[in-house]
Tab-separated table of C-alpha atoms and ligand atoms in Angstrom:
chain	number	residue	atom	x	y	z
A	1	MET	CA	43.860	-26.391	-23.276
A	2	LYS	CA	41.560	-23.924	-24.964
A	3	PHE	CA	41.323	-25.295	-28.473
A	4	LEU	CA	38.416	-22.939	-29.228
A	5	GLU	CA	40.107	-19.759	-28.020
A	6	GLY	CA	40.341	-17.155	-30.776
A	7	LYS	CA	38.563	-19.440	-33.259
A	8	THR	CA	35.545	-18.539	-35.349
A	9	VAL	CA	32.708	-21.028	-35.125
A	10	LEU	CA	29.866	-20.846	-37.626
A	11	LEU	CA	26.863	-22.262	-35.810
A	12	GLY	CA	23.980	-23.298	-38.033
A	13	VAL	CA	20.674	-23.440	-36.162
A	14	CYS	CA	17.774	-25.299	-37.763
A	15	GLY	CA	14.040	-25.452	-37.139
A	16	GLY	CA	13.477	-27.976	-34.391
A	17	ILE	CA	12.361	-27.612	-30.821
A	18	ALA	CA	15.976	-28.129	-29.702
A	19	ALA	CA	16.765	-24.736	-31.307
A	20	TYR	CA	16.324	-23.178	-27.874
A	21	LYS	CA	19.291	-25.230	-26.632
A	22	ALA	CA	21.470	-23.606	-29.290
A	23	ALA	CA	21.294	-20.395	-27.256
A	24	GLU	CA	22.999	-22.069	-24.288
A	25	LEU	CA	25.437	-23.735	-26.686
A	26	CYS	CA	26.412	-20.268	-27.967
A	27	ARG	CA	27.127	-19.160	-24.427
A	28	LEU	CA	29.354	-22.168	-23.773
A	29	LEU	CA	31.284	-21.674	-27.017
A	30	VAL	CA	31.754	-17.979	-26.238
A	31	GLN	CA	32.971	-18.978	-22.742
A	32	GLU	CA	35.578	-21.183	-24.404
A	33	GLY	CA	36.897	-18.070	-26.140
A	34	ALA	CA	35.341	-18.619	-29.579
A	35	THR	CA	33.755	-15.996	-31.798
A	36	VAL	CA	30.383	-17.492	-32.668
A	37	GLN	CA	28.561	-16.485	-35.829
A	38	VAL	CA	25.053	-17.883	-35.965
A	39	ILE	CA	23.326	-18.691	-39.244
A	40	MET	CA	19.628	-19.518	-38.893
A	41	THR	CA	17.369	-21.346	-41.290
A	42	ALA	CA	13.856	-20.031	-41.914
A	43	GLY	CA	12.523	-22.861	-39.743
A	44	ALA	CA	14.781	-21.904	-36.834
A	45	ARG	CA	13.277	-18.408	-36.795
A	46	GLU	CA	9.883	-19.951	-36.023
A	47	PHE	CA	11.346	-21.383	-32.804
A	48	ILE	CA	13.720	-18.700	-31.566
A	49	SER	CA	14.444	-15.077	-32.311
A	50	PRO	CA	17.687	-14.034	-34.056
A	51	LEU	CA	17.960	-11.362	-31.376
A	52	THR	CA	18.653	-14.029	-28.732
A	53	PHE	CA	21.719	-15.202	-30.639
A	54	SER	CA	22.851	-11.689	-31.538
A	55	VAL	CA	22.866	-10.728	-27.847
A	56	LEU	CA	24.626	-13.918	-26.725
A	57	THR	CA	27.318	-13.860	-29.411
A	58	GLY	CA	27.778	-10.124	-29.950
A	59	GLN	CA	27.397	-10.809	-33.698
A	60	PRO	CA	24.209	-10.255	-35.674
A	61	ALA	CA	22.608	-13.656	-36.292
A	62	LEU	CA	22.391	-14.092	-40.056
A	63	THR	CA	19.276	-15.337	-41.732
A	64	GLU	CA	19.213	-14.160	-45.350
A	65	ILE	CA	21.410	-15.078	-48.278
A	66	PHE	CA	20.736	-11.698	-49.895
A	67	LYS	CA	20.406	-8.464	-48.002
A	68	PRO	CA	17.474	-6.202	-48.982
A	69	GLY	CA	18.484	-4.060	-51.943
A	70	GLY	CA	20.616	-6.821	-53.441
A	71	GLU	CA	23.872	-5.801	-51.735
A	72	ASP	CA	26.532	-8.146	-50.485
A	73	PRO	CA	25.815	-11.340	-52.425
A	74	LEU	CA	29.097	-12.899	-51.253
A	75	THR	CA	28.194	-13.297	-47.570
A	76	HIS	CA	28.478	-17.083	-47.639
A	77	ILE	CA	31.966	-16.951	-49.144
A	78	ASP	CA	33.129	-14.351	-46.611
A	79	LEU	CA	31.692	-16.408	-43.790
A	80	ALA	CA	33.291	-19.608	-45.038
A	81	ASP	CA	36.683	-17.922	-45.406
A	82	ARG	CA	36.600	-16.766	-41.784
A	83	ALA	CA	35.428	-20.083	-40.304
A	84	ASP	CA	37.629	-22.375	-38.233
A	85	LEU	CA	34.726	-24.721	-37.506
A	86	PHE	CA	31.294	-25.262	-39.045
A	87	LEU	CA	28.747	-26.761	-36.681
A	88	VAL	CA	25.041	-27.423	-37.248
A	89	ALA	CA	23.163	-27.860	-33.961
A	90	PRO	CA	20.388	-28.820	-33.880
A	91	ALA	CA	20.504	-30.468	-37.304
A	92	THR	CA	17.088	-31.513	-38.614
A	93	ALA	CA	16.389	-34.407	-40.996
A	94	ASN	CA	15.899	-31.759	-43.696
A	95	ILE	CA	19.332	-30.149	-43.285
A	96	LEU	CA	21.037	-33.558	-43.200
A	97	ALA	CA	19.400	-34.417	-46.535
A	98	LYS	CA	20.418	-31.084	-48.032
A	99	LEU	CA	23.996	-31.346	-46.808
A	100	ALA	CA	24.315	-34.920	-48.075
A	101	ALA	CA	22.877	-33.923	-51.472
A	102	GLY	CA	24.891	-30.716	-51.730
A	103	LEU	CA	21.827	-28.525	-52.063
A	104	ALA	CA	22.403	-24.812	-51.625
A	105	ASP	CA	19.159	-22.867	-51.321
A	106	ASP	CA	19.728	-20.701	-48.248
A	107	LEU	CA	22.590	-19.034	-46.381
A	108	LEU	CA	23.360	-22.069	-44.213
A	109	THR	CA	23.541	-24.585	-47.050
A	110	THR	CA	25.487	-22.323	-49.408
A	111	THR	CA	27.981	-21.606	-46.627
A	112	ALA	CA	28.243	-25.346	-45.886
A	113	LEU	CA	29.376	-25.936	-49.454
A	114	ALA	CA	31.909	-23.131	-49.303
A	115	VAL	CA	33.681	-24.009	-46.037
A	116	THR	CA	37.005	-25.848	-45.981
A	117	CYS	CA	37.267	-26.086	-42.160
A	118	PRO	CA	36.249	-29.089	-40.006
A	119	THR	CA	32.484	-29.706	-40.059
A	120	LEU	CA	30.161	-31.174	-37.433
A	121	VAL	CA	26.462	-31.939	-37.145
A	122	ALA	CA	24.479	-32.616	-33.975
A	123	PRO	CA	21.150	-34.094	-35.110
A	124	ALA	CA	17.932	-33.798	-33.096
A	125	MET	CA	14.559	-35.139	-34.143
A	126	ASN	CA	11.771	-37.595	-33.372
A	127	VAL	CA	12.938	-41.156	-32.675
A	128	ASN	CA	11.208	-42.643	-35.742
A	129	MET	CA	12.552	-39.928	-38.019
A	130	TYR	CA	16.062	-40.514	-36.706
A	131	ALA	CA	15.779	-44.272	-37.270
A	132	LYS	CA	14.602	-43.876	-40.920
A	133	ALA	CA	16.954	-45.305	-43.513
A	134	ALA	CA	16.990	-41.997	-45.413
A	135	VAL	CA	18.291	-40.119	-42.367
A	136	GLN	CA	20.807	-42.816	-41.447
A	137	GLU	CA	22.101	-42.992	-45.012
A	138	ASN	CA	22.502	-39.227	-45.157
A	139	LEU	CA	24.449	-39.322	-41.900
A	140	ALA	CA	26.621	-42.152	-43.225
A	141	THR	CA	27.303	-40.110	-46.362
A	142	LEU	CA	28.305	-37.088	-44.319
A	143	GLU	CA	30.516	-39.186	-42.039
A	144	ARG	CA	32.245	-40.769	-45.022
A	145	ARG	CA	32.989	-37.296	-46.325
A	146	GLY	CA	34.669	-36.292	-43.081
A	147	TRP	CA	31.815	-34.692	-41.156
A	148	GLY	CA	31.863	-35.339	-37.442
A	149	ILE	CA	28.527	-36.582	-36.063
A	150	VAL	CA	27.591	-35.790	-32.473
A	151	GLU	CA	24.988	-38.492	-32.041
A	152	PRO	CA	21.709	-37.685	-30.323
A	153	GLU	CA	20.921	-39.169	-26.954
A	154	GLU	CA	18.150	-41.415	-25.735
A	155	GLY	CA	15.547	-39.833	-23.545
A	156	PHE	CA	12.225	-38.077	-23.348
A	157	LEU	CA	11.529	-36.218	-26.597
A	158	ALA	CA	9.444	-33.100	-27.075
A	159	CYS	CA	6.943	-35.124	-29.141
A	160	GLY	CA	6.069	-37.077	-25.986
A	161	THR	CA	7.891	-40.293	-26.908
A	162	THR	CA	11.076	-41.737	-25.479
A	163	GLY	CA	13.987	-42.870	-27.613
A	164	LYS	CA	17.096	-41.787	-29.493
A	165	GLY	CA	16.711	-38.355	-30.991
A	166	ARG	CA	17.306	-35.818	-28.242
A	167	LEU	CA	20.058	-33.307	-29.036
A	168	ALA	CA	23.391	-34.463	-27.555
A	169	GLY	CA	24.276	-32.910	-24.221
A	170	LEU	CA	25.835	-29.494	-24.755
A	171	GLU	CA	28.989	-30.540	-22.935
A	172	ARG	CA	29.374	-33.347	-25.493
A	173	ILE	CA	28.875	-30.951	-28.400
A	174	VAL	CA	31.492	-28.569	-27.011
A	175	ALA	CA	33.877	-31.522	-26.460
A	176	ALA	CA	33.356	-32.540	-30.110
A	177	CYS	CA	34.167	-28.959	-31.174
A	178	ARG	CA	37.361	-29.047	-29.136
A	179	ARG	CA	38.282	-32.401	-30.678
A	180	ALA	CA	37.659	-31.040	-34.166
A	181	LEU	CA	40.086	-28.168	-33.517
A	182	ALA	CA	42.628	-30.001	-31.342
A	183	PRO	CA	46.027	-30.749	-32.855
A	184	GLY	CA	45.292	-34.483	-33.118
A	185	ASP	CA	48.655	-35.210	-31.482
A	186	TYR	CA	47.189	-38.358	-29.841
A	187	ARG	CA	45.430	-39.628	-32.946
A	188	ASP	CA	45.454	-43.434	-33.036
A	189	VAL	CA	47.287	-43.586	-29.706
A	190	ALA	CA	45.683	-46.145	-27.370
A	191	VAL	CA	45.254	-44.596	-23.932
A	192	LEU	CA	44.112	-46.570	-20.889
A	193	VAL	CA	42.878	-44.458	-17.976
A	194	THR	CA	41.843	-45.620	-14.521
A	195	ALA	CA	39.689	-43.420	-12.333
A	196	GLY	CA	37.882	-43.272	-9.018
A	197	GLY	CA	38.333	-44.932	-5.676
A	198	THR	CA	37.929	-48.703	-5.483
A	199	ARG	CA	35.491	-50.148	-2.940
A	200	GLU	CA	36.283	-53.316	-1.016
A	201	PRO	CA	33.097	-54.935	0.313
A	202	LEU	CA	32.812	-55.862	3.980
A	203	ASP	CA	29.278	-57.203	3.811
A	204	PRO	CA	26.338	-56.685	1.425
A	205	VAL	CA	25.794	-53.076	2.595
A	206	ARG	CA	29.259	-51.741	3.540
A	207	TYR	CA	32.617	-51.230	1.919
A	208	ILE	CA	36.047	-49.801	2.654
A	209	GLY	CA	36.660	-46.920	0.281
A	210	ASN	CA	38.344	-43.551	-0.105
A	211	TYR	CA	37.413	-40.000	-1.054
A	212	SER	CA	38.562	-40.141	-4.695
A	213	SER	CA	35.800	-38.799	-6.974
A	214	GLY	CA	37.208	-39.913	-10.323
A	215	LYS	CA	37.146	-36.339	-11.698
A	216	MET	CA	40.873	-36.258	-12.525
A	217	GLY	CA	40.704	-39.584	-14.376
A	218	TYR	CA	37.584	-38.513	-16.266
A	219	ALA	CA	39.256	-35.248	-17.256
A	220	LEU	CA	42.239	-37.230	-18.564
A	221	ALA	CA	40.003	-39.594	-20.531
A	222	ARG	CA	38.147	-36.719	-22.150
A	223	ALA	CA	41.299	-34.688	-22.833
A	224	ALA	CA	42.981	-37.669	-24.526
A	225	TRP	CA	39.816	-38.252	-26.579
A	226	GLU	CA	39.748	-34.580	-27.601
A	227	ARG	CA	43.305	-34.935	-28.859
A	228	GLY	CA	42.373	-37.928	-31.001
A	229	ALA	CA	43.251	-40.892	-28.780
A	230	ARG	CA	41.390	-44.186	-28.609
A	231	VAL	CA	40.490	-44.148	-24.936
A	232	THR	CA	39.509	-46.920	-22.557
A	233	LEU	CA	38.397	-45.801	-19.125
A	234	VAL	CA	38.379	-48.299	-16.277
A	235	THR	CA	36.393	-46.581	-13.580
A	236	ALA	CA	35.453	-47.281	-9.998
A	237	SER	CA	33.690	-43.925	-9.715
A	238	PRO	CA	29.886	-43.754	-9.519
A	239	LEU	CA	29.901	-40.500	-11.582
A	240	PRO	CA	28.611	-40.709	-15.180
A	241	PRO	CA	31.681	-41.186	-17.382
A	242	PRO	CA	32.433	-39.154	-20.526
A	243	PRO	CA	30.245	-40.843	-23.155
A	244	GLU	CA	32.765	-40.713	-25.994
A	245	VAL	CA	35.146	-43.273	-24.550
A	246	GLU	CA	35.011	-47.032	-23.973
A	247	VAL	CA	34.019	-47.516	-20.341
A	248	ILE	CA	34.584	-50.504	-18.077
A	249	ARG	CA	33.000	-50.178	-14.672
A	250	VAL	CA	34.680	-51.936	-11.775
A	251	GLN	CA	34.332	-51.839	-8.048
A	252	THR	CA	37.251	-53.563	-6.339
A	253	ALA	CA	41.029	-53.465	-6.772
A	254	ALA	CA	40.889	-57.074	-8.038
A	255	GLU	CA	38.306	-56.142	-10.704
A	256	MET	CA	40.410	-53.150	-11.731
A	257	LEU	CA	43.478	-55.369	-12.008
A	258	ALA	CA	41.604	-57.842	-14.235
A	259	ALA	CA	40.263	-55.053	-16.471
A	260	VAL	CA	43.638	-53.331	-16.806
A	261	GLU	CA	45.633	-56.532	-17.266
A	262	GLY	CA	43.501	-57.606	-20.220
A	263	ARG	CA	43.961	-54.251	-21.957
A	264	PHE	CA	47.586	-53.504	-21.135
A	265	GLU	CA	49.084	-55.242	-24.176
A	266	GLY	CA	47.045	-53.113	-26.597
A	267	SER	CA	47.741	-49.819	-24.795
A	268	ASP	CA	50.393	-47.228	-25.641
A	269	ILE	CA	49.872	-45.044	-22.561
A	270	VAL	CA	48.490	-45.931	-19.120
A	271	LEU	CA	47.293	-43.062	-16.915
A	272	LYS	CA	46.714	-44.594	-13.498
A	273	ALA	CA	44.678	-41.891	-11.782
A	274	ALA	CA	42.565	-44.294	-9.703
A	275	ALA	CA	42.922	-44.392	-5.939
A	276	VAL	CA	43.233	-48.135	-5.458
A	277	ALA	CA	42.616	-49.697	-2.053
A	278	ASP	CA	45.842	-51.071	-0.611
A	279	PHE	CA	44.002	-53.512	1.662
A	280	ARG	CA	40.785	-55.481	1.493
A	281	PRO	CA	38.870	-57.507	4.089
A	282	VAL	CA	40.127	-61.078	4.223
A	283	ALA	CA	36.531	-62.289	4.326
A	284	GLN	CA	33.338	-60.731	3.043
A	285	ALA	CA	30.345	-61.448	5.303
A	286	ALA	CA	27.442	-63.031	3.456
A	287	ASN	CA	24.949	-61.085	5.572
A	288	LYS	CA	24.960	-57.641	7.120
A	289	ILE	CA	27.321	-57.565	10.107
A	290	LYS	CA	25.190	-56.854	13.174
A	291	LYS	CA	26.435	-54.508	15.834
A	292	ASP	CA	27.260	-55.688	19.277
A	293	ALA	CA	27.311	-52.495	21.310
A	294	LYS	CA	29.437	-54.024	24.016
A	295	GLN	CA	32.190	-55.141	21.702
A	296	GLY	CA	34.177	-53.349	19.033
A	297	LEU	CA	34.771	-54.867	15.626
A	298	ASN	CA	38.191	-56.006	14.449
A	299	LEU	CA	38.615	-56.255	10.735
A	300	GLU	CA	41.292	-58.455	9.293
A	301	LEU	CA	42.687	-56.974	6.093
A	302	GLU	CA	45.027	-58.342	3.471
A	303	PRO	CA	47.018	-56.421	0.842
A	304	THR	CA	45.684	-56.004	-2.696
A	305	VAL	CA	47.924	-56.277	-5.748
A	306	ASP	CA	49.678	-53.002	-6.561
A	307	ILE	CA	48.411	-52.756	-10.133
A	308	LEU	CA	50.826	-50.055	-11.219
A	309	ALA	CA	53.877	-51.829	-9.796
A	310	TYR	CA	52.696	-54.995	-11.564
A	311	LEU	CA	52.404	-53.115	-14.884
A	312	GLY	CA	55.814	-51.527	-14.267
A	313	ARG	CA	57.390	-54.997	-14.126
A	314	ARG	CA	55.603	-56.128	-17.312
A	315	LYS	CA	55.855	-53.034	-19.502
A	316	LYS	CA	57.547	-53.134	-22.887
A	317	ARG	CA	56.769	-50.098	-25.049
A	318	GLN	CA	54.022	-48.690	-22.779
A	319	ILE	CA	54.394	-45.312	-21.108
A	320	LEU	CA	53.261	-45.563	-17.470
A	321	VAL	CA	52.012	-42.541	-15.565
A	322	GLY	CA	51.337	-42.770	-11.837
A	323	PHE	CA	49.540	-40.446	-9.447
A	324	ALA	CA	50.750	-39.969	-5.910
A	325	ALA	CA	48.238	-38.593	-3.443
A	326	GLU	CA	50.231	-37.560	-0.385
A	327	THR	CA	49.623	-35.749	2.875
A	328	GLN	CA	53.300	-35.344	3.879
A	329	ASP	CA	56.776	-35.367	2.281
A	330	LEU	CA	55.120	-35.010	-1.122
A	331	LEU	CA	58.130	-35.014	-3.401
A	332	ALA	CA	60.208	-37.626	-1.549
A	333	ASN	CA	57.295	-40.075	-1.339
A	334	ALA	CA	56.228	-39.500	-4.925
A	335	ARG	CA	59.784	-39.887	-6.240
A	336	GLN	CA	60.139	-43.149	-4.354
A	337	LYS	CA	56.971	-44.494	-6.015
A	338	LEU	CA	58.195	-43.291	-9.452
A	339	GLN	CA	61.335	-45.396	-9.032
A	340	ASN	CA	59.830	-48.421	-7.305
A	341	LYS	CA	57.025	-48.805	-9.834
A	342	HIS	CA	59.244	-48.129	-12.922
A	343	LEU	CA	57.154	-45.180	-14.086
A	344	ASP	CA	57.822	-42.743	-16.911
A	345	LEU	CA	56.065	-39.861	-15.165
A	346	MET	CA	54.652	-39.281	-11.701
A	347	VAL	CA	51.919	-36.743	-10.999
A	348	ALA	CA	52.297	-35.760	-7.358
A	349	ASN	CA	49.711	-33.871	-5.388
A	350	ASP	CA	49.367	-32.903	-1.767
A	351	VAL	CA	45.721	-33.712	-1.138
A	352	THR	CA	45.623	-31.568	2.012
A	353	ARG	CA	46.095	-28.294	0.066
A	354	PRO	CA	42.934	-26.274	-0.577
A	355	GLY	CA	42.085	-26.534	-4.288
A	356	ALA	CA	43.860	-29.878	-4.737
A	357	GLY	CA	43.008	-33.528	-4.571
A	358	PHE	CA	39.935	-35.645	-4.007
A	359	GLY	CA	36.569	-34.297	-5.061
A	360	SER	CA	37.888	-30.816	-5.920
A	361	ASP	CA	37.288	-29.309	-9.383
A	362	THR	CA	40.840	-27.982	-9.401
A	363	ASN	CA	44.200	-29.558	-8.711
A	364	ILE	CA	47.741	-28.454	-7.866
A	365	VAL	CA	50.278	-30.998	-9.085
A	366	THR	CA	54.001	-31.422	-9.600
A	367	LEU	CA	55.226	-33.577	-12.477
A	368	LEU	CA	58.241	-35.719	-11.611
A	369	TYR	CA	60.458	-37.286	-14.272
A	370	PRO	CA	62.746	-40.341	-13.969
A	371	ASP	CA	65.847	-38.157	-14.616
A	372	GLY	CA	65.174	-36.267	-11.378
A	373	SER	CA	63.705	-33.143	-12.981
A	374	LYS	CA	60.332	-31.723	-11.986
A	375	GLU	CA	57.718	-29.263	-13.194
A	376	GLU	CA	55.401	-27.529	-10.748
A	377	LEU	CA	52.010	-26.582	-12.161
A	378	PRO	CA	49.854	-23.815	-10.672
A	379	ARG	CA	46.337	-24.418	-9.425
A	380	LEU	CA	44.345	-25.314	-12.542
A	381	SER	CA	40.996	-26.865	-13.358
A	382	LYS	CA	41.218	-30.658	-13.641
A	383	PRO	CA	40.639	-30.514	-17.444
A	384	GLU	CA	43.554	-28.058	-17.710
A	385	VAL	CA	45.760	-30.272	-15.523
A	386	ALA	CA	44.800	-33.217	-17.750
A	387	HIS	CA	45.982	-31.410	-20.871
A	388	ARG	CA	49.239	-30.371	-19.183
A	389	ILE	CA	49.867	-34.013	-18.238
A	390	LEU	CA	49.194	-35.048	-21.850
A	391	ASP	CA	51.613	-32.347	-23.055
A	392	ALA	CA	54.275	-33.798	-20.750
A	393	VAL	CA	53.579	-37.393	-21.847
A	394	LYS	CA	53.812	-36.372	-25.497
A	395	ASN	CA	57.391	-35.215	-24.958
A	396	LEU	CA	58.525	-38.406	-23.225
A	397	PRO	CA	60.870	-40.731	-25.091
A	398	GLY	CA	58.850	-43.628	-26.456
A	399	PHE	CA	55.703	-41.598	-27.236
A	400	PRO	CA	54.241	-43.240	-30.364
A	401	LYS	CA	54.672	-41.070	-33.431
A	402	LYS	CA	51.211	-41.599	-34.899
A	403	GLY	CA	49.355	-38.340	-34.462
A	404	THR	CA	48.302	-36.762	-37.702
A	405	ARG	CA	44.987	-35.330	-38.764
A	406	PRO	CA	43.221	-37.654	-41.273
A	407	GLU	CA	42.569	-36.486	-44.794
A	408	ARG	CA	39.095	-35.148	-45.480
A	409	GLU	CA	37.308	-36.424	-48.542
A	410	GLU	CA	35.571	-33.110	-49.168
B	1	CTP	N1	48.208	-48.020	-7.282
B	1	CTP	C1	47.834	-49.188	-7.922
B	1	CTP	N2	47.440	-50.277	-7.192
B	1	CTP	C2	47.414	-50.238	-5.858
B	1	CTP	C3	47.795	-49.054	-5.174
B	1	CTP	C4	48.171	-47.950	-5.927
B	1	CTP	O1	47.850	-49.227	-9.160
B	1	CTP	N3	47.030	-51.315	-5.184
B	1	CTP	C5	48.632	-46.870	-8.107
B	1	CTP	C6	47.656	-45.701	-8.051
B	1	CTP	O2	46.697	-45.810	-9.095
B	1	CTP	C7	48.570	-44.501	-8.262
B	1	CTP	C8	49.896	-44.953	-7.681
B	1	CTP	O3	49.841	-46.374	-7.592
B	1	CTP	O4	48.789	-44.203	-9.625
B	1	CTP	C9	50.207	-44.387	-6.331
B	1	CTP	O5	49.150	-44.633	-5.441
B	1	CTP	P1	49.205	-44.148	-3.931
B	1	CTP	O6	47.955	-44.587	-3.256
B	1	CTP	O7	49.591	-42.711	-3.881
B	1	CTP	O8	50.470	-44.933	-3.379
B	1	CTP	P2	50.724	-46.366	-2.847
B	1	CTP	O9	51.729	-47.009	-3.758
B	1	CTP	O10	49.444	-47.112	-2.612
B	1	CTP	O11	51.468	-46.062	-1.463
B	1	CTP	P3	50.905	-45.433	-0.095
B	1	CTP	O12	49.417	-45.812	-0.027
B	1	CTP	O13	51.713	-46.108	0.946
B	1	CTP	O14	51.135	-43.963	-0.156
């Protein structure tokens, strides 16, 4: 879902070395369909030219509170009135102090005081500066007043040190923007997502696995987070998970079962996107199995627990969503699983179709409901499929009626 489409984002750029990343951020926000209006501090202009932003956004980057000749003194009010989102990235220690104190001595800070839309800061600075009590207290003040904070990441900093202070990844900043503008229809809803293909070890160097990448589950976790959910992601995928959500890494079906079982009681929705191994080796060799070229190798396998079927037998208020990856008789097989596992929704996909299934960035799914109805979705990106699934779940009977946007103090 394009929460940024048609929205006006005021992007404040401050004077830090990460200012150059704000150019790429502009491009991503524009790609999401937003109109981006950049406001630069004097410091930012030392690092990057306003022309860069003007070209990328199609809007003149603003730098001055007063135009030469004294015209147009109301720019900050006009800007604030048009804004759907106010974002400062990168935010320096100086701007955080000014915002927390309510100072208004340039176009960015006066506009910040005038906006009534959601507000976000993405700080970036030296590790010691970021750790200083003054900076942390200013951030705490802003957070208490309803500002969203996109925390910096740990890593190599421009000053040559390593630590927390590097501007958050741009994908994370864009996700935070989407969350700020999303309807909040999952706010306070506890969503448990499983992702990836489990691996059942044969010996210390080999496993039985499948081609699932985890991308669909990750897209669901992020989409639910964007819509305000409290998300726990149990993942068997080696891909880096979305950083905003609680992550539990597992490898085998048994580990996934243990992780899910312990969290089922506290969950409202379970999205079971993982491709769980149906069988595992009866015995795991302590040492690497050596080849004997004259003989084949027979593996003895035993069934794993069907986690989803187990949850289906135990569920009380929880909404259970299953995923059926099929290569033949898609709808009949998927419908059978919907019934047998007592699901509230089944997401069926034929993994043999180009543009669908394991590893692909897109998916083509059909949503099956317990009353026999179905909804076929076109080929969509996995994030778009994720939002369509969440739309469907929201309309199911039993969806918790919690989602409201919290009050802002400011
Ligand atoms: N599933 C599970 N635990 C298992 C096997 C599957 O929780 N041991 C869940 C998957 O996460 C998915 C759904 O069941 O949401 C359907 O998985 P799928 O592999 O398509 O079906 P199976 O029930 O395993 O049947 P089959 O392999 O025979 O198609």
